[in-house]
Amino acid sequence: RGTTSGLLVHGDNDVGILGSLPSTVDRAVLEGWLEVQPAPQEQLLRALIDTLPPGPTPTVDVATKRKLAQVVRDHYAEHPHALALQARGNTIPPTVANHRNVEETRLQRG
């Protein structure tokens, strides 16, 4: 949730937000998760997989991280209700709401 919130707020720090991603991923493992994802999250996972460079263990470099971040933003813009499908604990971080409030205040002040 925190990573998604950070990506949804703005695109200024996509590489930093996705900094903990591994340098390579196993495409077959990711594809194996497709069948257990609820709709529309399987669409998100498919789009993420399709964004990766070709090969069985694609490299996740800076350019790929930026593309992956945009895929996440596009998905949740199209399916905002899907945010409720994310794993969560007892506390929901108010990151997105806080940033929206700051932006609204900034716009009101001109």
Coordinates of C-alpha atoms in Angstrom, one line a residue:
R1 CA 0.0 0.0 0.0
G2 CA 2.8 2.5 0.8
T3 CA 4.6 1.8 -2.4
T4 CA 1.4 2.1 -4.5
S5 CA 0.4 5.3 -2.6
G6 CA 3.8 6.8 -3.3
L7 CA 3.5 6.0 -7.0
L8 CA -0.1 7.4 -7.2
V9 CA 0.8 10.7 -5.6
H10 CA 3.3 11.7 -8.3
G11 CA 5.9 10.4 -10.7
D12 CA 8.8 12.4 -9.2
N13 CA 10.5 9.5 -7.4
D14 CA 9.5 6.3 -9.2
V15 CA 13.0 4.9 -9.2
G16 CA 13.4 5.6 -5.4
I17 CA 10.0 4.2 -4.5
L18 CA 10.8 1.1 -6.5
G19 CA 14.4 0.9 -5.3
S20 CA 13.9 -2.3 -3.3
L21 CA 12.9 -4.3 -6.4
P22 CA 15.4 -7.0 -7.3
S23 CA 17.8 -6.4 -10.2
T24 CA 16.3 -9.4 -12.0
V25 CA 13.0 -11.2 -11.8
D26 CA 11.8 -14.7 -12.8
R27 CA 9.2 -14.3 -15.5
A28 CA 7.9 -17.9 -15.0
V29 CA 7.2 -17.3 -11.3
L30 CA 5.4 -14.0 -12.1
E31 CA 3.3 -15.8 -14.8
G32 CA 2.5 -18.6 -12.3
W33 CA 0.8 -16.0 -10.1
L34 CA -1.6 -14.8 -12.9
E35 CA -4.1 -17.6 -12.3
V36 CA -4.6 -16.9 -8.6
Q37 CA -5.1 -13.1 -9.0
P38 CA -8.6 -11.7 -8.6
A39 CA -10.0 -9.5 -11.3
P40 CA -8.7 -6.9 -12.2
Q41 CA -5.4 -7.6 -10.5
E42 CA -4.5 -10.2 -13.0
Q43 CA -4.6 -7.4 -15.6
L44 CA -2.1 -5.4 -13.5
L45 CA 0.2 -8.4 -13.2
R46 CA 0.0 -9.2 -16.9
A47 CA 0.7 -5.5 -17.8
L48 CA 3.7 -5.6 -15.4
I49 CA 5.1 -8.8 -16.9
D50 CA 4.5 -7.4 -20.4
T51 CA 6.5 -4.3 -19.5
L52 CA 9.6 -6.2 -18.5
P53 CA 12.4 -6.7 -21.0
P54 CA 12.3 -10.0 -22.9
G55 CA 13.8 -13.2 -21.5
P56 CA 13.3 -15.6 -18.6
T57 CA 15.1 -13.4 -16.1
P58 CA 14.7 -9.8 -17.2
T59 CA 16.8 -7.1 -15.7
V60 CA 14.9 -4.4 -13.7
D61 CA 16.9 -1.3 -14.5
V62 CA 16.0 2.4 -14.0
A63 CA 14.2 2.6 -17.3
T64 CA 12.1 -0.5 -16.4
K65 CA 11.3 0.9 -13.0
R66 CA 9.9 4.0 -14.5
K67 CA 7.8 2.0 -17.0
L68 CA 6.5 -0.3 -14.2
A69 CA 5.5 2.7 -12.1
Q70 CA 3.5 4.1 -15.0
V71 CA 1.7 0.7 -15.4
V72 CA 0.7 0.8 -11.7
R73 CA -0.6 4.4 -12.1
D74 CA -2.5 3.6 -15.2
H75 CA -4.1 0.5 -13.6
Y76 CA -5.3 2.2 -10.5
A77 CA -6.6 5.2 -12.5
E78 CA -8.7 2.7 -14.5
H79 CA -9.6 0.5 -11.5
P80 CA -9.6 2.6 -8.4
H81 CA -11.7 0.1 -6.6
A82 CA -8.8 -2.4 -6.9
L83 CA -6.9 -0.6 -4.2
A84 CA -9.1 -2.4 -1.8
L85 CA -7.7 -5.7 -3.1
Q86 CA -4.2 -5.0 -1.8
A87 CA -2.7 -6.7 1.2
R88 CA -3.2 -4.6 4.3
G89 CA -2.7 -4.6 8.0
N90 CA -4.7 -2.9 10.7
T91 CA -3.7 0.6 9.7
I92 CA -4.2 2.2 6.3
P93 CA -1.6 4.9 5.6
P94 CA -3.2 8.2 4.6
T95 CA -0.4 9.1 2.1
V96 CA -2.5 9.7 -0.9
A97 CA -5.1 11.7 1.0
N98 CA -2.4 13.8 2.7
H99 CA -0.8 14.7 -0.6
R100 CA -4.2 15.5 -2.1
N101 CA -5.0 17.8 0.8
V102 CA -1.6 19.6 0.4
E103 CA -2.1 19.9 -3.4
E104 CA -5.7 21.3 -2.9
T105 CA -4.4 23.8 -0.4
R106 CA -1.6 24.9 -2.7
L107 CA -4.1 25.3 -5.6
Q108 CA -6.4 27.3 -3.5
R109 CA -3.7 29.7 -2.4
G110 CA -2.7 30.1 -6.1

